[in-house]
PDB file of C-alpha atoms in Angstrom:
ATOM      1  CA  MET A   1       0.000   0.000   0.000  1.00 87.00           C
ATOM      2  CA  LYS A   2       1.105   3.533  -0.719  1.00 81.00           C
ATOM      3  CA  GLU A   3       0.899   6.013   2.144  1.00 79.00           C
ATOM      4  CA  LEU A   4      -0.676   9.418   1.514  1.00 75.00           C
ATOM      5  CA  PRO A   5      -0.447  12.511   3.706  1.00 76.00           C
ATOM      6  CA  ALA A   6      -3.325  12.690   6.207  1.00 79.00           C
ATOM      7  CA  SER A   7      -4.147  16.125   4.796  1.00 75.00           C
ATOM      8  CA  GLN A   8      -5.405  14.385   1.646  1.00 70.00           C
ATOM      9  CA  ALA A   9      -8.212  12.486   3.399  1.00 70.00           C
ATOM     10  CA  TYR A  10     -10.745  14.734   1.673  1.00 66.00           C
ATOM     11  CA  ARG A  11      -9.681  13.263  -1.674  1.00 63.00           C
ATOM     12  CA  LEU A  12     -11.000   9.886  -0.571  1.00 63.00           C
ATOM     13  CA  LEU A  13     -14.030  10.893   1.466  1.00 64.00           C
ATOM     14  CA  GLU A  14     -15.577  13.705  -0.538  1.00 61.00           C
ATOM     15  CA  PRO A  15     -19.166  12.587  -0.080  1.00 60.00           C
ATOM     16  CA  GLY A  16     -21.490  14.332  -2.456  1.00 78.00           C
ATOM     17  CA  PRO A  17     -21.685  16.203  -5.687  1.00 91.00           C
ATOM     18  CA  ILE A  18     -20.019  19.530  -6.245  1.00 92.00           C
ATOM     19  CA  VAL A  19     -22.608  22.206  -5.572  1.00 96.00           C
ATOM     20  CA  MET A  20     -23.001  25.886  -6.208  1.00 98.00           C
ATOM     21  CA  VAL A  21     -24.066  28.159  -3.364  1.00 98.00           C
ATOM     22  CA  SER A  22     -25.861  31.417  -4.044  1.00 98.00           C
ATOM     23  CA  THR A  23     -26.207  34.235  -1.527  1.00 98.00           C
ATOM     24  CA  HIS A  24     -27.711  37.714  -1.609  1.00 98.00           C
ATOM     25  CA  ASP A  25     -26.695  40.698   0.495  1.00 96.00           C
ATOM     26  CA  ASP A  26     -26.828  44.465   0.117  1.00 94.00           C
ATOM     27  CA  GLY A  27     -28.657  44.213  -3.212  1.00 95.00           C
ATOM     28  CA  LYS A  28     -26.055  41.907  -4.776  1.00 96.00           C
ATOM     29  CA  SER A  29     -26.234  38.190  -5.478  1.00 97.00           C
ATOM     30  CA  ASN A  30     -23.180  35.962  -5.602  1.00 98.00           C
ATOM     31  CA  VAL A  31     -22.467  32.324  -6.372  1.00 98.00           C
ATOM     32  CA  MET A  32     -19.583  30.086  -5.353  1.00 97.00           C
ATOM     33  CA  THR A  33     -18.558  26.494  -5.996  1.00 95.00           C
ATOM     34  CA  MET A  34     -18.409  24.230  -2.938  1.00 94.00           C
ATOM     35  CA  GLY A  35     -17.292  20.656  -2.405  1.00 89.00           C
ATOM     36  CA  PHE A  36     -17.112  20.414   1.388  1.00 89.00           C
ATOM     37  CA  HIS A  37     -20.626  19.527   2.534  1.00 92.00           C
ATOM     38  CA  MET A  38     -22.476  16.676   4.180  1.00 91.00           C
ATOM     39  CA  MET A  39     -25.919  15.578   5.263  1.00 89.00           C
ATOM     40  CA  ILE A  40     -26.237  15.645   9.026  1.00 91.00           C
ATOM     41  CA  GLN A  41     -29.765  14.404   9.623  1.00 89.00           C
ATOM     42  CA  HIS A  42     -33.088  13.775   7.878  1.00 85.00           C
ATOM     43  CA  ASP A  43     -35.764  15.616   9.860  1.00 86.00           C
ATOM     44  CA  PRO A  44     -35.310  18.453   9.991  1.00 91.00           C
ATOM     45  CA  ALA A  45     -33.045  18.125   6.969  1.00 92.00           C
ATOM     46  CA  LEU A  46     -29.717  19.522   8.138  1.00 93.00           C
ATOM     47  CA  ILE A  47     -26.746  20.067   5.853  1.00 93.00           C
ATOM     48  CA  GLY A  48     -23.253  20.900   7.041  1.00 95.00           C
ATOM     49  CA  CYS A  49     -21.117  23.012   4.740  1.00 95.00           C
ATOM     50  CA  VAL A  50     -17.723  24.661   4.975  1.00 95.00           C
ATOM     51  CA  ILE A  51     -17.645  28.254   3.792  1.00 96.00           C
ATOM     52  CA  GLY A  52     -14.709  30.213   5.159  1.00 94.00           C
ATOM     53  CA  PRO A  53     -13.798  33.877   5.414  1.00 94.00           C
ATOM     54  CA  TRP A  54     -11.643  33.443   2.296  1.00 92.00           C
ATOM     55  CA  ASP A  55     -14.912  33.002   0.353  1.00 93.00           C
ATOM     56  CA  TYR A  56     -16.710  36.193  -0.650  1.00 94.00           C
ATOM     57  CA  SER A  57     -20.031  34.443   0.165  1.00 95.00           C
ATOM     58  CA  TYR A  58     -19.016  33.953   3.806  1.00 96.00           C
ATOM     59  CA  ARG A  59     -19.920  37.499   4.829  1.00 95.00           C
ATOM     60  CA  ALA A  60     -23.332  37.323   3.151  1.00 96.00           C
ATOM     61  CA  LEU A  61     -24.129  33.970   4.757  1.00 97.00           C
ATOM     62  CA  ARG A  62     -23.096  35.225   8.209  1.00 95.00           C
ATOM     63  CA  LYS A  63     -25.122  38.409   7.808  1.00 96.00           C
ATOM     64  CA  THR A  64     -28.316  37.076   6.201  1.00 98.00           C
ATOM     65  CA  GLY A  65     -28.336  33.506   7.499  1.00 98.00           C
ATOM     66  CA  GLU A  66     -29.614  32.134   4.211  1.00 98.00           C
ATOM     67  CA  CYS A  67     -28.477  30.704   0.891  1.00 98.00           C
ATOM     68  CA  VAL A  68     -29.403  28.356  -1.920  1.00 98.00           C
ATOM     69  CA  ILE A  69     -27.489  25.150  -2.585  1.00 96.00           C
ATOM     70  CA  ALA A  70     -27.788  24.319  -6.286  1.00 97.00           C
ATOM     71  CA  ILE A  71     -26.770  20.965  -7.736  1.00 95.00           C
ATOM     72  CA  PRO A  72     -25.360  21.287 -11.259  1.00 97.00           C
ATOM     73  CA  GLY A  73     -25.255  18.558 -13.864  1.00 95.00           C
ATOM     74  CA  LEU A  74     -22.303  17.416 -15.921  1.00 93.00           C
ATOM     75  CA  ASP A  75     -23.217  19.915 -18.651  1.00 95.00           C
ATOM     76  CA  LEU A  76     -22.131  22.729 -16.284  1.00 96.00           C
ATOM     77  CA  ALA A  77     -18.772  21.167 -15.346  1.00 93.00           C
ATOM     78  CA  GLU A  78     -16.556  23.822 -16.894  1.00 93.00           C
ATOM     79  CA  THR A  79     -18.744  26.630 -15.541  1.00 96.00           C
ATOM     80  CA  VAL A  80     -18.610  25.100 -12.061  1.00 94.00           C
ATOM     81  CA  VAL A  81     -14.795  25.117 -12.148  1.00 92.00           C
ATOM     82  CA  ASP A  82     -14.658  28.639 -13.629  1.00 94.00           C
ATOM     83  CA  VAL A  83     -17.037  29.992 -10.970  1.00 96.00           C
ATOM     84  CA  GLY A  84     -14.745  28.514  -8.326  1.00 92.00           C
ATOM     85  CA  ASN A  85     -11.703  30.180  -9.885  1.00 92.00           C
ATOM     86  CA  CYS A  86     -12.835  33.767  -9.328  1.00 93.00           C
ATOM     87  CA  SER A  87     -14.244  35.880  -6.527  1.00 94.00           C
ATOM     88  CA  GLY A  88     -17.562  37.688  -6.352  1.00 93.00           C
ATOM     89  CA  ASP A  89     -15.870  40.751  -4.923  1.00 92.00           C
ATOM     90  CA  GLN A  90     -14.176  41.236  -8.304  1.00 93.00           C
ATOM     91  CA  VAL A  91     -16.719  39.971 -10.838  1.00 96.00           C
ATOM     92  CA  ASP A  92     -20.458  39.447 -11.300  1.00 97.00           C
ATOM     93  CA  LYS A  93     -20.344  35.693 -11.828  1.00 97.00           C
ATOM     94  CA  PHE A  94     -23.949  35.486 -13.033  1.00 98.00           C
ATOM     95  CA  GLU A  95     -23.164  37.896 -15.861  1.00 97.00           C
ATOM     96  CA  ARG A  96     -19.695  36.523 -16.695  1.00 97.00           C
ATOM     97  CA  PHE A  97     -20.852  32.899 -16.924  1.00 97.00           C
ATOM     98  CA  GLY A  98     -24.390  33.460 -18.197  1.00 97.00           C
ATOM     99  CA  LEU A  99     -25.993  31.806 -15.191  1.00 98.00           C
ATOM    100  CA  LYS A 100     -29.774  32.035 -15.320  1.00 97.00           C
ATOM    101  CA  THR A 101     -31.615  32.623 -12.073  1.00 98.00           C
ATOM    102  CA  ARG A 102     -35.125  32.818 -10.738  1.00 97.00           C
ATOM    103  CA  PRO A 103     -36.397  34.035  -7.385  1.00 98.00           C
ATOM    104  CA  ALA A 104     -36.519  31.626  -4.479  1.00 98.00           C
ATOM    105  CA  SER A 105     -39.654  31.394  -2.342  1.00 97.00           C
ATOM    106  CA  ASP A 106     -38.296  31.726   1.194  1.00 96.00           C
ATOM    107  CA  VAL A 107     -34.823  33.261   0.855  1.00 98.00           C
ATOM    108  CA  ALA A 108     -33.382  36.266  -0.994  1.00 98.00           C
ATOM    109  CA  ALA A 109     -30.613  34.238  -2.660  1.00 98.00           C
ATOM    110  CA  PRO A 110     -31.544  33.218  -6.209  1.00 98.00           C
ATOM    111  CA  LEU A 111     -32.225  29.737  -7.544  1.00 98.00           C
ATOM    112  CA  LEU A 112     -29.935  28.651 -10.396  1.00 98.00           C
ATOM    113  CA  SER A 113     -32.269  27.730 -13.238  1.00 97.00           C
ATOM    114  CA  ASP A 114     -29.715  25.621 -15.129  1.00 95.00           C
ATOM    115  CA  CYS A 115     -29.120  23.261 -12.205  1.00 97.00           C
ATOM    116  CA  LEU A 116     -30.768  19.902 -11.531  1.00 93.00           C
ATOM    117  CA  ALA A 117     -31.992  20.935  -8.106  1.00 94.00           C
ATOM    118  CA  ASN A 118     -31.982  23.903  -5.746  1.00 95.00           C
ATOM    119  CA  ILE A 119     -32.299  23.774  -1.968  1.00 96.00           C
ATOM    120  CA  GLU A 120     -33.366  26.915  -0.150  1.00 96.00           C
ATOM    121  CA  CYS A 121     -31.563  26.972   3.208  1.00 97.00           C
ATOM    122  CA  ARG A 122     -31.396  28.948   6.409  1.00 98.00           C
ATOM    123  CA  VAL A 123     -28.577  28.790   8.927  1.00 98.00           C
ATOM    124  CA  PHE A 124     -29.689  26.453  11.711  1.00 97.00           C
ATOM    125  CA  ASP A 125     -26.519  26.567  13.818  1.00 97.00           C
ATOM    126  CA  GLU A 126     -23.359  28.598  13.346  1.00 92.00           C
ATOM    127  CA  ARG A 127     -21.553  27.731  16.566  1.00 95.00           C
ATOM    128  CA  LEU A 128     -18.907  25.853  14.564  1.00 95.00           C
ATOM    129  CA  SER A 129     -18.459  28.610  11.989  1.00 92.00           C
ATOM    130  CA  GLU A 130     -15.764  30.387  13.977  1.00 90.00           C
ATOM    131  CA  PRO A 131     -13.423  27.520  14.780  1.00 92.00           C
ATOM    132  CA  TYR A 132     -14.135  25.336  11.703  1.00 95.00           C
ATOM    133  CA  ASN A 133     -15.994  27.484   9.131  1.00 96.00           C
ATOM    134  CA  LEU A 134     -18.775  24.889   9.394  1.00 97.00           C
ATOM    135  CA  PHE A 135     -22.346  26.108   9.000  1.00 97.00           C
ATOM    136  CA  ILE A 136     -25.278  23.850   9.769  1.00 97.00           C
ATOM    137  CA  LEU A 137     -28.037  24.712   7.312  1.00 96.00           C
ATOM    138  CA  GLU A 138     -31.662  23.642   7.396  1.00 95.00           C
ATOM    139  CA  ALA A 139     -33.261  22.819   4.058  1.00 95.00           C
ATOM    140  CA  LYS A 140     -36.511  24.770   3.804  1.00 96.00           C
ATOM    141  CA  ARG A 141     -37.602  24.075   0.214  1.00 94.00           C
ATOM    142  CA  ILE A 142     -36.301  21.882  -2.566  1.00 95.00           C
ATOM    143  CA  TRP A 143     -36.859  22.521  -6.258  1.00 95.00           C
ATOM    144  CA  LEU A 144     -36.144  19.741  -8.770  1.00 93.00           C
ATOM    145  CA  ASP A 145     -36.062  20.325 -12.534  1.00 94.00           C
ATOM    146  CA  GLU A 146     -37.442  17.040 -13.845  1.00 92.00           C
ATOM    147  CA  SER A 147     -37.214  18.250 -17.443  1.00 95.00           C
ATOM    148  CA  ARG A 148     -33.404  18.274 -17.457  1.00 93.00           C
ATOM    149  CA  LYS A 149     -31.945  15.680 -19.798  1.00 91.00           C
ATOM    150  CA  GLU A 150     -28.447  15.767 -18.239  1.00 91.00           C
ATOM    151  CA  ARG A 151     -28.831  14.325 -14.745  1.00 90.00           C
ATOM    152  CA  ARG A 152     -25.270  13.177 -14.013  1.00 91.00           C
ATOM    153  CA  THR A 153     -23.493  15.019 -11.206  1.00 92.00           C
ATOM    154  CA  LEU A 154     -19.826  15.750 -10.518  1.00 91.00           C
ATOM    155  CA  HIS A 155     -17.829  14.599  -7.515  1.00 88.00           C
ATOM    156  CA  HIS A 156     -14.537  16.391  -6.960  1.00 84.00           C
ATOM    157  CA  ARG A 157     -11.539  14.234  -6.092  1.00 78.00           C
ATOM    158  CA  GLY A 158      -9.610  17.147  -4.600  1.00 75.00           C
ATOM    159  CA  ASP A 159      -6.974  17.341  -7.295  1.00 76.00           C
ATOM    160  CA  GLY A 160      -8.811  18.860 -10.244  1.00 80.00           C
ATOM    161  CA  THR A 161     -10.298  15.565 -11.388  1.00 80.00           C
ATOM    162  CA  PHE A 162     -13.907  14.545 -10.990  1.00 84.00           C
ATOM    163  CA  VAL A 163     -15.916  11.365 -10.785  1.00 84.00           C
ATOM    164  CA  VAL A 164     -19.104  11.532 -12.837  1.00 88.00           C
ATOM    165  CA  ASP A 165     -22.275   9.734 -11.844  1.00 81.00           C
ATOM    166  CA  ASN A 166     -23.244   7.269 -14.540  1.00 73.00           C
ATOM    167  CA  GLY A 167     -26.183   5.191 -13.524  1.00 69.00           C
ATOM    168  CA  THR A 168     -27.632   3.874 -10.311  1.00 68.00           C
ATOM    169  CA  LEU A 169     -27.612   0.655  -8.369  1.00 65.00           C
ATOM    170  CA  ASP A 170     -31.002  -0.008  -6.783  1.00 75.00           C
ATOM    171  CA  LEU A 171     -30.644  -1.911  -3.500  1.00 69.00           C
ATOM    172  CA  LYS A 172     -33.806  -0.557  -1.840  1.00 72.00           C
ATOM    173  CA  ALA A 173     -35.127  -4.049  -1.175  1.00 76.00           C
ATOM    174  CA  ARG A 174     -32.028  -4.834   0.917  1.00 76.00           C
ATOM    175  CA  MET A 175     -32.230  -1.632   2.983  1.00 69.00           C
ATOM    176  CA  VAL A 176     -34.691  -3.078   5.488  1.00 66.00           C
ATOM    177  CA  LYS A 177     -33.514  -0.939   8.399  1.00 60.00           C
ATOM    178  CA  TRP A 178     -34.182   2.314   6.501  1.00 58.00           C
ATOM    179  CA  ARG A 179     -37.474   1.527   4.701  1.00 59.00           C
ATOM    180  CA  HIS A 180     -39.301   4.162   6.738  1.00 59.00           C
ATOM    181  CA  LEU A 181     -37.408   6.936   4.929  1.00 57.00           C
ATOM    182  CA  PRO A 182     -39.129   8.449   1.888  1.00 56.00           C
TER     183      PRO A 182
END
């Protein structure tokens, strides 16, 4: 076996798809790319995400306590990377990358129309935001675009490469302990 530095654990454990997070503050919307997130519990649906002070969106999230987590498909892969390579304090990312938006129902941050799904969130707990930049968000509304043809998602491997979803394995019948979940 080859030993890797412990600091590269995220390359092996990155759990979910790359997402885009939109915020809105002081009349301006912003969007960032995020890979460090995790589900914490089902009901209420709590999502942990790392957004640090190095991210322009951090200030807006701290101030407003709300955001939208959008899940892009493979067709947005290059845009997702490009959005992550610039800062909202220097550029209007929606304009630069042609991102289409629509208003959310419960938060001021916009939904990203070109994404597979959008989750409107409010900060549930920010006690870990100071030491770890970890925000616990509560999902308030979920919007799914069932008309999208491209449904594959991207999973970042931490080194500029991505794993792409390509099909599903249905083992629902074996998941007897969790059948009560929708």
